[in-house]
Short mmCIF file of C-alpha atoms (C1' of nucleotides) in Angstrom, two decimals:
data_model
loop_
_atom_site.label_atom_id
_atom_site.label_comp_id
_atom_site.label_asym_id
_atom_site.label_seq_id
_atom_site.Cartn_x
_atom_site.Cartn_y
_atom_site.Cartn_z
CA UNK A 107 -12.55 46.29 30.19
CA UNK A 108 -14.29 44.56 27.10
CA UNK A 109 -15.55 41.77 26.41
CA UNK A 110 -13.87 39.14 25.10
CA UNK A 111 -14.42 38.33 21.17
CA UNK A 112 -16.48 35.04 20.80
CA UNK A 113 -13.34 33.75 18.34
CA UNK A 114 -10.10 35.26 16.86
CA UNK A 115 -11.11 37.45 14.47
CA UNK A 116 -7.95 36.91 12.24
CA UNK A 117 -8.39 33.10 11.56
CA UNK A 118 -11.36 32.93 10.92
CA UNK A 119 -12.93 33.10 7.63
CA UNK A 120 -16.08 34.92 6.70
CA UNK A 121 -18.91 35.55 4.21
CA UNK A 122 -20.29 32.30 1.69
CA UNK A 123 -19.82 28.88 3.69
CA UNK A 124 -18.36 26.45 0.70
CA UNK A 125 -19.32 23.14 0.17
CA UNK A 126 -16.60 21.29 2.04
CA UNK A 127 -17.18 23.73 4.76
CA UNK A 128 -20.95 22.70 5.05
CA UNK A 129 -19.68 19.03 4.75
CA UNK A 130 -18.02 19.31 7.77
CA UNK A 131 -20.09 20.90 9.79
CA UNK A 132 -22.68 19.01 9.05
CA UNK A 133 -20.67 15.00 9.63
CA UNK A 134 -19.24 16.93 12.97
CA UNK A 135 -23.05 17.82 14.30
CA UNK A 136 -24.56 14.24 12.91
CA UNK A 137 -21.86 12.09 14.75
CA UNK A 138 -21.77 14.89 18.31
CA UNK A 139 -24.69 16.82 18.03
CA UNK A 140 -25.36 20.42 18.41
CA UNK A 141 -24.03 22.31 21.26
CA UNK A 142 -20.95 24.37 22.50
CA UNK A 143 -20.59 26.27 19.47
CA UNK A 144 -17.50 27.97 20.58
CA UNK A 145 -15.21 24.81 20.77
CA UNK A 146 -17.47 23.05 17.63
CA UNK A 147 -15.48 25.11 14.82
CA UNK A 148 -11.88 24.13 16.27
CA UNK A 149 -13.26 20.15 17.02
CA UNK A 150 -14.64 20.55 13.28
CA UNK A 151 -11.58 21.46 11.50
CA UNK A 152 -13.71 24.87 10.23
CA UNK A 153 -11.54 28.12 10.41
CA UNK A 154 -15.15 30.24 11.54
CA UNK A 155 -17.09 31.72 14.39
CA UNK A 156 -18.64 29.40 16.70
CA UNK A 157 -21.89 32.24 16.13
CA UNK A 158 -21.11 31.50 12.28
CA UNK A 159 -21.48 27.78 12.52
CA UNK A 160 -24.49 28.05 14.79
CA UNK A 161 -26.23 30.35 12.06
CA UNK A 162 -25.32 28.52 9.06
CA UNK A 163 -26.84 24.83 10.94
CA UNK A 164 -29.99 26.69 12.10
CA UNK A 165 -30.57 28.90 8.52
CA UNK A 166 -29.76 26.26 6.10
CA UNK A 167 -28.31 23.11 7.12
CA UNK A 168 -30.33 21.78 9.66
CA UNK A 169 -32.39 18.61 8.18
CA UNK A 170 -35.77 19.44 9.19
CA UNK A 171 -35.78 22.13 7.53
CA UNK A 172 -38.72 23.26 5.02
CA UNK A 173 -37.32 25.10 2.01
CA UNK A 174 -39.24 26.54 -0.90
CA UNK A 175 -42.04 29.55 -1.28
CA UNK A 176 -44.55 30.09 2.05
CA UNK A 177 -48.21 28.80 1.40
CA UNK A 178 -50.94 31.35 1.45
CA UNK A 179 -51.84 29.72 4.84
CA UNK A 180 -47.86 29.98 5.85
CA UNK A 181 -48.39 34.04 4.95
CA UNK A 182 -51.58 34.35 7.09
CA UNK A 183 -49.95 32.59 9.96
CA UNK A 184 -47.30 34.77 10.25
CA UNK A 185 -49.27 38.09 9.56
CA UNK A 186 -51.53 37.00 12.42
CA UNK A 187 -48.67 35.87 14.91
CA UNK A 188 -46.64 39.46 13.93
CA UNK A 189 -50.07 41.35 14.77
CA UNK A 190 -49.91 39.84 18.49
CA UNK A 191 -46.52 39.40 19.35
CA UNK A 192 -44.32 42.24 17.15
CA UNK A 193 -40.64 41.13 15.33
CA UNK A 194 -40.16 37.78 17.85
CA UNK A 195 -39.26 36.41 14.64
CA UNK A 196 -37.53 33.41 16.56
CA UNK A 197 -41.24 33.01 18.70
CA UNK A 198 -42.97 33.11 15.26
CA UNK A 199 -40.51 30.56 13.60
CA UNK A 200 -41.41 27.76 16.06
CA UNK A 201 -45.18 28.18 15.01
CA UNK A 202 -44.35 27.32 11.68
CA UNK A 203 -42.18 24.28 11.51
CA UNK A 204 -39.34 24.04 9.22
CA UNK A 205 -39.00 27.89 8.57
CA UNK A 206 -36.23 29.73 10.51
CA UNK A 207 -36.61 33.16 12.29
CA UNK A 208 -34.09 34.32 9.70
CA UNK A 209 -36.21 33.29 7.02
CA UNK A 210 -39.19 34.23 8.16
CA UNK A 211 -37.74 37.87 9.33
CA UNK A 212 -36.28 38.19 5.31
CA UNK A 213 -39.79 37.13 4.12
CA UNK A 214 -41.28 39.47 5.96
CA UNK A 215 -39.40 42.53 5.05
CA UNK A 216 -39.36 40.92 1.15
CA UNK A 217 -42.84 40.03 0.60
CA UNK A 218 -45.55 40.33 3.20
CA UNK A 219 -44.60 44.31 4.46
CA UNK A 220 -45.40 44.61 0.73
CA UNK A 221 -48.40 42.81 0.31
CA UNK A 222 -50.05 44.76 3.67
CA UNK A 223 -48.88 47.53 2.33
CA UNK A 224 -50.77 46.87 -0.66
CA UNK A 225 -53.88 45.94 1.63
CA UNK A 226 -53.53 49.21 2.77
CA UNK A 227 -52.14 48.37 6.41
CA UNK A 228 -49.64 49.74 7.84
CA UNK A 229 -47.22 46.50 8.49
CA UNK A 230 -45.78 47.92 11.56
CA UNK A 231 -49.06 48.44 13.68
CA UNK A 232 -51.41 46.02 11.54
CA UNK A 233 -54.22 49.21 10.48
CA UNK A 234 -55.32 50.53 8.02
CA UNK A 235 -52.98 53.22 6.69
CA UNK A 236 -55.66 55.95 6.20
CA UNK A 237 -56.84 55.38 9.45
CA UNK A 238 -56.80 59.12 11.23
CA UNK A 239 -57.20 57.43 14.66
CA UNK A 240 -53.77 55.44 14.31
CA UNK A 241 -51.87 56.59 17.60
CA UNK A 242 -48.45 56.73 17.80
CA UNK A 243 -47.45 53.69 18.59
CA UNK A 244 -45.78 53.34 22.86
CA UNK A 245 -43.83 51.13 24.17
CA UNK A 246 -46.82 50.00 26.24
CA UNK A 247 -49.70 49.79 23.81
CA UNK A 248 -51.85 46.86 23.24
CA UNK A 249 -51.24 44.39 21.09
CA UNK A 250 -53.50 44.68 17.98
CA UNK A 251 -55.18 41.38 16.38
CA UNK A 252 -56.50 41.99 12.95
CA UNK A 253 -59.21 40.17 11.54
CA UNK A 254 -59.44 41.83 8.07
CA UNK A 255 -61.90 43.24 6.84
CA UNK A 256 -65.73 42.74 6.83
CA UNK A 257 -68.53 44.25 5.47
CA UNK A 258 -70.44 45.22 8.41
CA UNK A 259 -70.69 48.83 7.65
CA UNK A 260 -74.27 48.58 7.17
CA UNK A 261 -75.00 45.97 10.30
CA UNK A 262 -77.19 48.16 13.26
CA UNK A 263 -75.40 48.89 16.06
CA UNK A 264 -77.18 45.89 17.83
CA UNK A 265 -75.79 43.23 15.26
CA UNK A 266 -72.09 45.02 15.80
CA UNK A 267 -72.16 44.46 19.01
CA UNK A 268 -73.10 41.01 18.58
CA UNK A 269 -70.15 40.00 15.97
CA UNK A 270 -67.75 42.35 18.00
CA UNK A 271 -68.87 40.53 20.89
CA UNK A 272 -68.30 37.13 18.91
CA UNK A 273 -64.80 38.03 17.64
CA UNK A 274 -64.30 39.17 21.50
CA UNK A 275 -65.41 34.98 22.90
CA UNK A 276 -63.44 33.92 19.68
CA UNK A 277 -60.40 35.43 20.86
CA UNK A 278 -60.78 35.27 24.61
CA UNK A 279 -60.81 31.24 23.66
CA UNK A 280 -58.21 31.79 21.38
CA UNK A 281 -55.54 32.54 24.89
CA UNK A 282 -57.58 31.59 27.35
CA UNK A 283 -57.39 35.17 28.75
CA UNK A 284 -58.83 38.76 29.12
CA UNK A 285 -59.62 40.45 26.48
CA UNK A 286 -61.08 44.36 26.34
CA UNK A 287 -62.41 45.74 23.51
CA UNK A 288 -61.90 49.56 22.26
CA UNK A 289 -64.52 50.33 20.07
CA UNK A 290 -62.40 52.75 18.13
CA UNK A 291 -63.75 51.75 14.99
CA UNK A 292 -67.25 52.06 15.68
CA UNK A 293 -66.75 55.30 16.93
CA UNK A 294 -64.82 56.25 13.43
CA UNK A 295 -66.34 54.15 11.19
CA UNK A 296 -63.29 52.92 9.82
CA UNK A 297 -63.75 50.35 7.23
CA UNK A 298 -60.71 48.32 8.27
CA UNK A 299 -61.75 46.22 11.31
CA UNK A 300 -58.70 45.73 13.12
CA UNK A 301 -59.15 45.51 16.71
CA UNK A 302 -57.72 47.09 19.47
CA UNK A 303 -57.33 44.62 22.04
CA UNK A 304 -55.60 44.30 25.56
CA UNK A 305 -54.22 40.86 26.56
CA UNK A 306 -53.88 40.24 29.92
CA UNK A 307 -53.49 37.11 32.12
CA UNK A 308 -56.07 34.93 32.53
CA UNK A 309 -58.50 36.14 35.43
CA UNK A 310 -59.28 34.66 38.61
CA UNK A 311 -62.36 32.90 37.24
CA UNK A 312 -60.27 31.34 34.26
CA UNK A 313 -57.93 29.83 36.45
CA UNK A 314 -60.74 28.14 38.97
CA UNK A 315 -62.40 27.03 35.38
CA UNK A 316 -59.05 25.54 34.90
CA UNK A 317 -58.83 23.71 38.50
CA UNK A 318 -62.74 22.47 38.16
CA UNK A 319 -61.13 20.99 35.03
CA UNK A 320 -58.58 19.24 36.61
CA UNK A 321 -61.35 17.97 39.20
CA UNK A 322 -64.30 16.50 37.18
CA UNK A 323 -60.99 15.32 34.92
CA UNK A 324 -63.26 16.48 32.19
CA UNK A 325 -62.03 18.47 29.35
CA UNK A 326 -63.56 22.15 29.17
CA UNK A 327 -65.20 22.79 25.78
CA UNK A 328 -64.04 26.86 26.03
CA UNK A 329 -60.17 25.93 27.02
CA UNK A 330 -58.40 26.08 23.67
CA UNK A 331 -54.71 26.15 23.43
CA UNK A 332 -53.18 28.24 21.77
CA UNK A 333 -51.85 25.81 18.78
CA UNK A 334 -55.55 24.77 18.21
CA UNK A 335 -56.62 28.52 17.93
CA UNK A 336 -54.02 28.73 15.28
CA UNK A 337 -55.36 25.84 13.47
CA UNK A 338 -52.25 23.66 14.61
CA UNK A 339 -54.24 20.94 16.65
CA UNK A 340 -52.67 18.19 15.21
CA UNK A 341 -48.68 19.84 15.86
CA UNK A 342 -46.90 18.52 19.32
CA UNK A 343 -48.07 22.03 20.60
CA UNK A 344 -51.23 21.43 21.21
CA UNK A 345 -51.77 21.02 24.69
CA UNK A 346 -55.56 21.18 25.19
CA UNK A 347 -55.81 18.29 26.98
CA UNK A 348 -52.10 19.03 29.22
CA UNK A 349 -55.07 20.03 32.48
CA UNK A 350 -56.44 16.76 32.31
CA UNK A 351 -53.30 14.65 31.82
CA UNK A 352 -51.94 16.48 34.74
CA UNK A 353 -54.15 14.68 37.19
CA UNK A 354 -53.02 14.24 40.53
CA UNK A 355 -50.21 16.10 39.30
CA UNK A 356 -52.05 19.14 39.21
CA UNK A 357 -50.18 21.22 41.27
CA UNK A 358 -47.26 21.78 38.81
CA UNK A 359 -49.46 22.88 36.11
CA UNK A 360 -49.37 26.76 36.61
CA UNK A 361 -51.29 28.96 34.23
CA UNK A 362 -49.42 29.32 31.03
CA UNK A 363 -50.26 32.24 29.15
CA UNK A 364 -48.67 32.71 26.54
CA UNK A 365 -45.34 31.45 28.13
CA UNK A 366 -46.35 33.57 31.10
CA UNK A 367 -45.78 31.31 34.40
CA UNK A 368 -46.53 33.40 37.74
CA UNK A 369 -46.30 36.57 35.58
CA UNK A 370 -43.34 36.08 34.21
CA UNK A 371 -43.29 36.05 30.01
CA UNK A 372 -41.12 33.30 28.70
CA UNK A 373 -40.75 33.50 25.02
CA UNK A 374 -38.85 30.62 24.65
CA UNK A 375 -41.50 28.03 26.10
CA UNK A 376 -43.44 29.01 23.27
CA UNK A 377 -41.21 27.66 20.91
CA UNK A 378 -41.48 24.68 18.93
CA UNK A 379 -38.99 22.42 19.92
"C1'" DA B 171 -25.89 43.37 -25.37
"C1'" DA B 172 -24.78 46.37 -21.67
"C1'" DC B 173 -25.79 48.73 -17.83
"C1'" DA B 174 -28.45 50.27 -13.74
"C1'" DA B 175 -31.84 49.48 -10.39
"C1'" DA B 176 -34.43 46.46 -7.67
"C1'" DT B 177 -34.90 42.35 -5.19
"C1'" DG B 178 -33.97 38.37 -2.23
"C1'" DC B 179 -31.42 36.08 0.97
"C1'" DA B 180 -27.30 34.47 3.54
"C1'" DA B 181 -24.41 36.08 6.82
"C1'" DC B 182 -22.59 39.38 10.16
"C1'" DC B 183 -22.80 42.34 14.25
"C1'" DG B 184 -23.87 43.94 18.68
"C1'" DC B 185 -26.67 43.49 22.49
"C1'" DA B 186 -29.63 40.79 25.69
"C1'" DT B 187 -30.30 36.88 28.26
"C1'" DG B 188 -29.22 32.52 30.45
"C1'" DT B 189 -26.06 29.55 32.93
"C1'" DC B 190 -22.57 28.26 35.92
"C1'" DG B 191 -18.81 28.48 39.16
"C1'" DT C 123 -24.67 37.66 44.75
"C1'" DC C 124 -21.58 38.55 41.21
"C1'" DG C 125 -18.89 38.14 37.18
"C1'" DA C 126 -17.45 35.61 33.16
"C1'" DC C 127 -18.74 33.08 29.51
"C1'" DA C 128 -21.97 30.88 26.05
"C1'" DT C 129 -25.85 31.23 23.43
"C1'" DG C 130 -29.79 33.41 21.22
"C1'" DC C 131 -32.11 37.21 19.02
"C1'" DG C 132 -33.22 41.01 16.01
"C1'" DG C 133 -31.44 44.56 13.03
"C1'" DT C 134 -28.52 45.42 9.33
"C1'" DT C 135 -25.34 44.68 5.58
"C1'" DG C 136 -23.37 42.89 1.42
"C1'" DC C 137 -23.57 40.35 -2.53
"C1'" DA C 138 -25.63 37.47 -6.15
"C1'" DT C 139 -29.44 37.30 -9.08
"C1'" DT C 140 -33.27 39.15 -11.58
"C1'" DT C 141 -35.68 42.69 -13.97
"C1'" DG C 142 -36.15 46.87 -16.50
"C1'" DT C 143 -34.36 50.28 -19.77
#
DNA sequence: AACAAATGCAACCGCATGTCG
DNA sequence: TCGACATGCGGTTGCATTTGT
Protein backbone atom coordinates (compact mmCIF):
# COMPACT_ATOMS: atom_id res chain seq x y z
CA UNK A 1 0.00 0.00 0.00
CA UNK A 2 1.47 3.58 -0.76
CA UNK A 3 1.44 6.43 0.57
CA UNK A 4 -0.86 8.84 -0.03
CA UNK A 5 0.24 11.94 -2.40
CA UNK A 6 0.56 15.16 -0.22
CA UNK A 7 -2.07 16.88 -2.99
CA UNK A 8 -3.75 15.86 -6.33
CA UNK A 9 -1.28 15.85 -8.64
CA UNK A 10 -3.64 16.85 -11.59
CA UNK A 11 -4.85 20.29 -10.18
CA UNK A 12 -2.23 21.50 -9.19
CA UNK A 13 0.02 23.70 -11.02
CA UNK A 14 3.78 23.60 -11.06
CA UNK A 15 7.11 25.27 -11.91
CA UNK A 16 7.43 29.59 -11.71
CA UNK A 17 4.95 30.90 -8.87
CA UNK A 18 3.35 34.21 -10.74
CA UNK A 19 2.79 37.29 -9.21
CA UNK A 20 -0.86 36.95 -8.23
CA UNK A 21 0.06 33.60 -6.99
CA UNK A 22 2.72 35.09 -4.54
CA UNK A 23 0.04 37.78 -3.71
CA UNK A 24 -2.02 35.37 -2.32
CA UNK A 25 -0.05 33.43 -0.54
CA UNK A 26 1.48 35.93 0.97
CA UNK A 27 -2.22 38.18 2.27
CA UNK A 28 -3.40 34.37 3.27
CA UNK A 29 -0.09 33.79 5.67
CA UNK A 30 -0.10 37.71 6.94
CA UNK A 31 -3.85 37.62 8.03
CA UNK A 32 -3.55 33.32 9.43
CA UNK A 33 -0.11 32.70 9.73
CA UNK A 34 2.02 29.87 8.71
CA UNK A 35 1.03 26.40 9.40
CA UNK A 36 -0.96 23.37 7.97
CA UNK A 37 0.38 23.64 4.63
CA UNK A 38 -1.75 20.95 3.27
CA UNK A 39 -5.20 22.73 3.75
CA UNK A 40 -3.28 26.47 3.23
CA UNK A 41 -3.31 26.12 -0.77
CA UNK A 42 -7.20 25.16 -0.93
CA UNK A 43 -8.05 28.08 2.09
CA UNK A 44 -5.73 30.34 -0.29
CA UNK A 45 -7.46 29.98 -3.49
CA UNK A 46 -3.76 28.64 -4.98
CA UNK A 47 -4.16 25.53 -7.32
CA UNK A 48 -0.40 24.07 -5.72
CA UNK A 49 1.20 21.69 -3.31
CA UNK A 50 0.86 22.44 0.22
CA UNK A 51 5.08 21.36 0.03
CA UNK A 52 5.06 24.06 -2.92
CA UNK A 53 3.61 26.85 -0.89
CA UNK A 54 5.71 25.99 2.12
CA UNK A 55 8.94 26.27 -0.17
CA UNK A 56 8.09 29.26 -2.05
CA UNK A 57 7.21 31.31 1.75
CA UNK A 58 10.44 29.93 3.28
CA UNK A 59 12.87 30.51 -0.16
CA UNK A 60 11.59 33.79 -1.19
CA UNK A 61 8.65 35.26 0.31
CA UNK A 62 9.10 35.23 3.79
CA UNK A 63 9.78 39.03 5.06
CA UNK A 64 12.78 38.57 7.05
CA UNK A 65 14.45 37.52 4.58
CA UNK A 66 18.11 38.83 3.55
CA UNK A 67 18.53 38.90 -0.21
CA UNK A 68 21.57 39.99 -2.17
CA UNK A 69 25.43 38.57 -2.50
CA UNK A 70 26.97 36.75 0.97
CA UNK A 71 29.65 38.99 2.78
CA UNK A 72 33.13 37.64 2.95
CA UNK A 73 32.28 37.06 6.69
CA UNK A 74 28.76 35.34 5.47
CA UNK A 75 31.30 32.88 3.20
CA UNK A 76 33.61 32.11 6.19
CA UNK A 77 30.68 31.36 8.40
CA UNK A 78 29.36 28.90 6.39
CA UNK A 79 32.74 27.23 5.30
CA UNK A 80 33.43 26.89 9.02
CA UNK A 81 29.84 25.58 10.08
CA UNK A 82 30.01 22.95 6.76
CA UNK A 83 33.58 21.80 8.16
CA UNK A 84 31.80 20.70 11.60
CA UNK A 85 28.50 19.72 10.85
CA UNK A 86 28.50 18.35 6.87
CA UNK A 87 25.32 19.43 4.25
CA UNK A 88 22.72 20.37 7.45
CA UNK A 89 22.15 23.13 5.20
CA UNK A 90 18.81 23.88 7.19
CA UNK A 91 21.23 23.77 10.75
CA UNK A 92 23.63 26.16 8.90
CA UNK A 93 20.80 28.53 7.63
CA UNK A 94 19.65 29.41 11.18
CA UNK A 95 23.31 30.61 11.97
CA UNK A 96 23.06 33.06 9.44
CA UNK A 97 19.86 34.98 9.65
CA UNK A 98 17.93 35.87 6.68
CA UNK A 99 19.57 33.23 4.30
CA UNK A 100 17.57 30.01 3.64
CA UNK A 101 19.00 26.41 3.63
CA UNK A 102 18.06 26.48 -0.04
CA UNK A 103 20.07 29.37 -0.62
CA UNK A 104 22.75 28.66 1.22
CA UNK A 105 22.88 24.84 -0.20
CA UNK A 106 22.82 26.65 -4.09
CA UNK A 107 25.61 29.00 -2.86
CA UNK A 108 27.49 26.45 -1.81
CA UNK A 109 27.53 24.21 -4.77
CA UNK A 110 27.76 27.77 -7.03
CA UNK A 111 30.44 29.60 -5.40
CA UNK A 112 32.23 28.45 -2.29
CA UNK A 113 32.92 24.42 -3.57
CA UNK A 114 34.69 26.61 -6.16
CA UNK A 115 36.52 28.94 -4.25
CA UNK A 116 37.96 25.83 -1.80
CA UNK A 117 38.59 24.24 -4.62
CA UNK A 118 40.66 26.97 -5.70
CA UNK A 119 42.29 27.04 -2.09
CA UNK A 120 43.20 23.77 -2.85
CA UNK A 121 40.70 21.91 -0.36
CA UNK A 122 38.84 19.42 -1.07
CA UNK A 123 35.13 20.94 -0.26
CA UNK A 124 33.78 17.68 0.76
CA UNK A 125 36.26 16.78 3.68
CA UNK A 126 37.70 20.47 4.25
CA UNK A 127 41.82 19.32 3.33
CA UNK A 128 43.99 20.04 1.39
CA UNK A 129 43.57 18.22 -1.94
CA UNK A 130 47.24 17.05 -2.27
CA UNK A 131 47.15 15.82 1.01
CA UNK A 132 48.38 11.87 0.66
CA UNK A 133 47.07 11.22 4.21
CA UNK A 134 43.33 12.15 3.22
CA UNK A 135 41.40 8.85 4.31
CA UNK A 136 38.50 7.82 2.79
CA UNK A 137 36.05 9.44 4.29
CA UNK A 138 33.38 6.77 6.90
CA UNK A 139 30.37 7.22 7.97
CA UNK A 140 31.86 7.55 11.46
CA UNK A 141 34.84 9.83 11.06
CA UNK A 142 35.47 12.92 12.96
CA UNK A 143 34.37 15.96 12.15
CA UNK A 144 37.21 18.13 10.73
CA UNK A 145 37.53 22.01 11.78
CA UNK A 146 39.82 23.90 9.53
CA UNK A 147 41.65 26.77 10.55
CA UNK A 148 43.49 27.64 7.27
CA UNK A 149 46.54 27.87 6.86
CA UNK A 150 49.57 29.16 8.88
CA UNK A 151 53.00 29.46 8.49
CA UNK A 152 54.32 27.41 11.18
CA UNK A 153 56.39 25.16 9.10
CA UNK A 154 59.44 26.47 10.54
CA UNK A 155 58.05 26.77 14.43
CA UNK A 156 60.17 23.84 16.72
CA UNK A 157 58.27 21.18 17.68
CA UNK A 158 57.95 22.84 21.20
CA UNK A 159 56.21 26.08 19.79
CA UNK A 160 53.74 23.52 17.66
CA UNK A 161 52.72 22.05 20.39
CA UNK A 162 52.05 25.17 22.05
CA UNK A 163 49.74 26.82 19.14
CA UNK A 164 48.26 23.24 18.49
CA UNK A 165 47.64 23.16 22.03
CA UNK A 166 46.09 26.82 21.79
CA UNK A 167 43.86 26.07 18.77
CA UNK A 168 42.97 22.77 20.95
CA UNK A 169 41.63 25.40 24.43
CA UNK A 170 40.30 27.68 21.53
CA UNK A 171 38.10 25.10 20.31
CA UNK A 172 37.39 23.08 23.42
CA UNK A 173 35.81 26.74 24.51
CA UNK A 174 34.43 27.08 21.31
CA UNK A 175 31.61 23.77 22.38
CA UNK A 176 32.28 23.51 25.64
CA UNK A 177 33.40 19.88 25.00
CA UNK A 178 36.18 17.25 24.35
CA UNK A 179 38.31 17.72 21.95
CA UNK A 180 41.38 15.14 20.78
CA UNK A 181 43.87 16.09 18.63
CA UNK A 182 45.51 13.80 15.73
CA UNK A 183 48.65 15.13 14.95
CA UNK A 184 48.45 13.94 11.39
CA UNK A 185 49.94 16.91 10.10
CA UNK A 186 52.89 17.07 12.12
CA UNK A 187 53.63 13.72 11.38
CA UNK A 188 53.32 14.64 7.39
CA UNK A 189 54.22 17.95 7.36
CA UNK A 190 51.41 18.99 5.43
CA UNK A 191 51.29 22.62 4.83
CA UNK A 192 47.50 22.84 5.10
CA UNK A 193 46.65 22.87 8.85
CA UNK A 194 43.35 21.45 9.01
CA UNK A 195 42.73 19.57 12.04
CA UNK A 196 41.53 16.38 12.76
CA UNK A 197 39.40 16.64 15.63
CA UNK A 198 36.89 14.38 17.63
CA UNK A 199 33.88 16.09 19.29
CA UNK A 200 32.45 14.47 21.96
CA UNK A 201 30.12 15.47 24.86
CA UNK A 202 31.21 17.49 27.36
CA UNK A 203 33.09 15.40 30.16
CA UNK A 204 32.26 14.81 33.61
CA UNK A 205 34.42 17.70 34.81
CA UNK A 206 32.69 20.19 32.27
CA UNK A 207 29.45 19.49 33.51
CA UNK A 208 30.42 19.93 37.50
CA UNK A 209 32.24 23.32 36.06
CA UNK A 210 28.82 23.96 34.78
CA UNK A 211 26.88 23.16 38.23
CA UNK A 212 29.72 25.23 40.37
CA UNK A 213 28.47 27.86 37.90
CA UNK A 214 25.09 27.66 38.70
CA UNK A 215 26.20 27.72 42.53
CA UNK A 216 28.56 30.75 43.05
CA UNK A 217 25.77 32.24 40.30
CA UNK A 218 28.94 33.52 38.78
CA UNK A 219 29.53 33.40 35.15
CA UNK A 220 32.56 31.05 34.08
CA UNK A 221 35.11 32.97 31.99
CA UNK A 222 35.94 29.43 29.80
CA UNK A 223 31.97 28.65 29.15
CA UNK A 224 31.39 30.13 25.71
CA UNK A 225 28.34 29.35 23.76
CA UNK A 226 28.42 28.38 20.84
CA UNK A 227 26.93 31.72 19.03
CA UNK A 228 29.75 33.73 20.81
CA UNK A 229 32.46 31.27 19.41
CA UNK A 230 31.02 32.09 16.08
CA UNK A 231 31.30 35.70 16.64
CA UNK A 232 27.35 35.96 17.02
CA UNK A 233 27.27 37.29 20.73
CA UNK A 234 25.04 39.89 20.13
CA UNK A 235 22.25 37.30 18.01
CA UNK A 236 19.24 35.83 20.39
CA UNK A 237 21.52 32.65 20.34
CA UNK A 238 23.78 33.47 22.56
CA UNK A 239 23.16 31.84 25.64
CA UNK A 240 26.33 32.30 27.73
CA UNK A 241 24.76 33.50 30.50
CA UNK A 242 21.37 30.72 30.12
CA UNK A 243 23.52 28.70 33.55
CA UNK A 244 23.23 31.62 35.53
CA UNK A 245 19.71 32.81 34.63
CA UNK A 246 18.65 29.33 35.39
CA UNK A 247 19.08 29.77 39.10
CA UNK A 248 17.07 27.84 41.30
CA UNK A 249 15.84 26.49 38.20
CA UNK A 250 18.83 24.65 37.64
CA UNK A 251 17.66 21.39 37.39
CA UNK A 252 16.06 21.74 33.89
CA UNK A 253 19.14 23.04 32.38
CA UNK A 254 20.71 19.74 30.98
CA UNK A 255 23.97 19.93 29.08
CA UNK A 256 23.35 21.14 25.61
CA UNK A 257 25.88 20.21 23.27
CA UNK A 258 25.43 21.05 20.33
CA UNK A 259 21.61 20.29 20.53
CA UNK A 260 22.68 17.12 22.31
CA UNK A 261 20.31 16.73 25.56
CA UNK A 262 21.06 13.31 27.51
CA UNK A 263 22.87 12.12 24.34
CA UNK A 264 20.47 12.63 22.13
CA UNK A 265 21.50 15.15 18.93
CA UNK A 266 18.71 17.53 18.14
CA UNK A 267 19.43 19.50 15.10
CA UNK A 268 16.59 21.49 15.21
CA UNK A 269 17.28 23.21 18.73
CA UNK A 270 20.11 24.62 17.05
CA UNK A 271 18.19 26.54 14.82
CA UNK A 272 17.55 30.07 14.77
CA UNK A 273 14.15 30.63 15.37
C1' DA B 1 24.19 38.62 -34.60
C1' DA B 2 23.68 33.85 -33.66
C1' DC B 3 24.64 29.98 -31.33
C1' DA B 4 26.56 26.97 -27.66
C1' DA B 5 28.24 26.36 -23.17
C1' DA B 6 28.36 27.66 -18.53
C1' DT B 7 26.23 29.43 -14.58
C1' DG B 8 22.85 30.49 -10.98
C1' DC B 9 18.82 29.73 -8.72
C1' DA B 10 13.92 28.46 -7.99
C1' DA B 11 11.36 24.59 -7.58
C1' DC B 12 10.48 19.64 -7.38
C1' DC B 13 10.97 14.97 -5.51
C1' DG B 14 11.48 11.35 -2.36
C1' DC B 15 12.69 10.06 2.05
C1' DA B 16 13.15 10.90 7.10
C1' DT B 17 11.26 12.52 11.12
C1' DG B 18 7.79 14.30 14.23
C1' DT B 19 3.10 14.35 15.96
C1' DC B 20 -1.22 12.73 17.17
C1' DG B 21 -5.15 9.74 17.76
C1' DT C 1 2.63 0.74 20.64
C1' DC C 2 1.31 1.45 16.09
C1' DG C 3 -0.14 3.54 11.95
C1' DA C 4 -1.50 7.56 9.36
C1' DC C 5 -0.63 11.98 8.33
C1' DA C 6 1.99 16.49 8.21
C1' DT C 7 6.12 18.70 7.90
C1' DG C 8 11.04 19.28 7.09
C1' DC C 9 15.32 18.22 4.81
C1' DG C 10 18.77 17.37 1.33
C1' DG C 11 19.65 16.02 -3.36
C1' DT C 12 18.51 16.90 -7.93
C1' DT C 13 16.42 18.96 -11.95
C1' DG C 14 14.99 22.36 -15.22
C1' DC C 15 15.00 26.72 -16.98
C1' DA C 16 16.35 31.58 -17.47
C1' DT C 17 20.27 34.35 -17.83
C1' DT C 18 25.01 35.32 -18.75
C1' DT C 19 29.29 34.61 -21.03
C1' DG C 20 32.26 33.03 -24.61
C1' DT C 21 33.14 31.95 -29.47
Amino acid sequence: MGRSPCCEKAHTNKGAWTKEEDGRLMSYIRAHGEGCWRSLPKAAGLLRCGKSCRLRWINYLRPDLKRGNFTEEEDELIIKLHSLLGNKWSIIAGRLPGRTDNEIKNYWNTHIRRKLLNRGIDPATHRSINDPSTPERSTNTATTISFGASNNKNMNAASRDQVEDQKSMAVRGMFGCKVERFPLQEQHGIPDLNLELKISPPSCYQYQQQEAVLKSGRNHSAAVCFACSLGLKSSNDCSCGDYVSAGKNSAVVQHDFLGLKGGVLDYRSLEMK
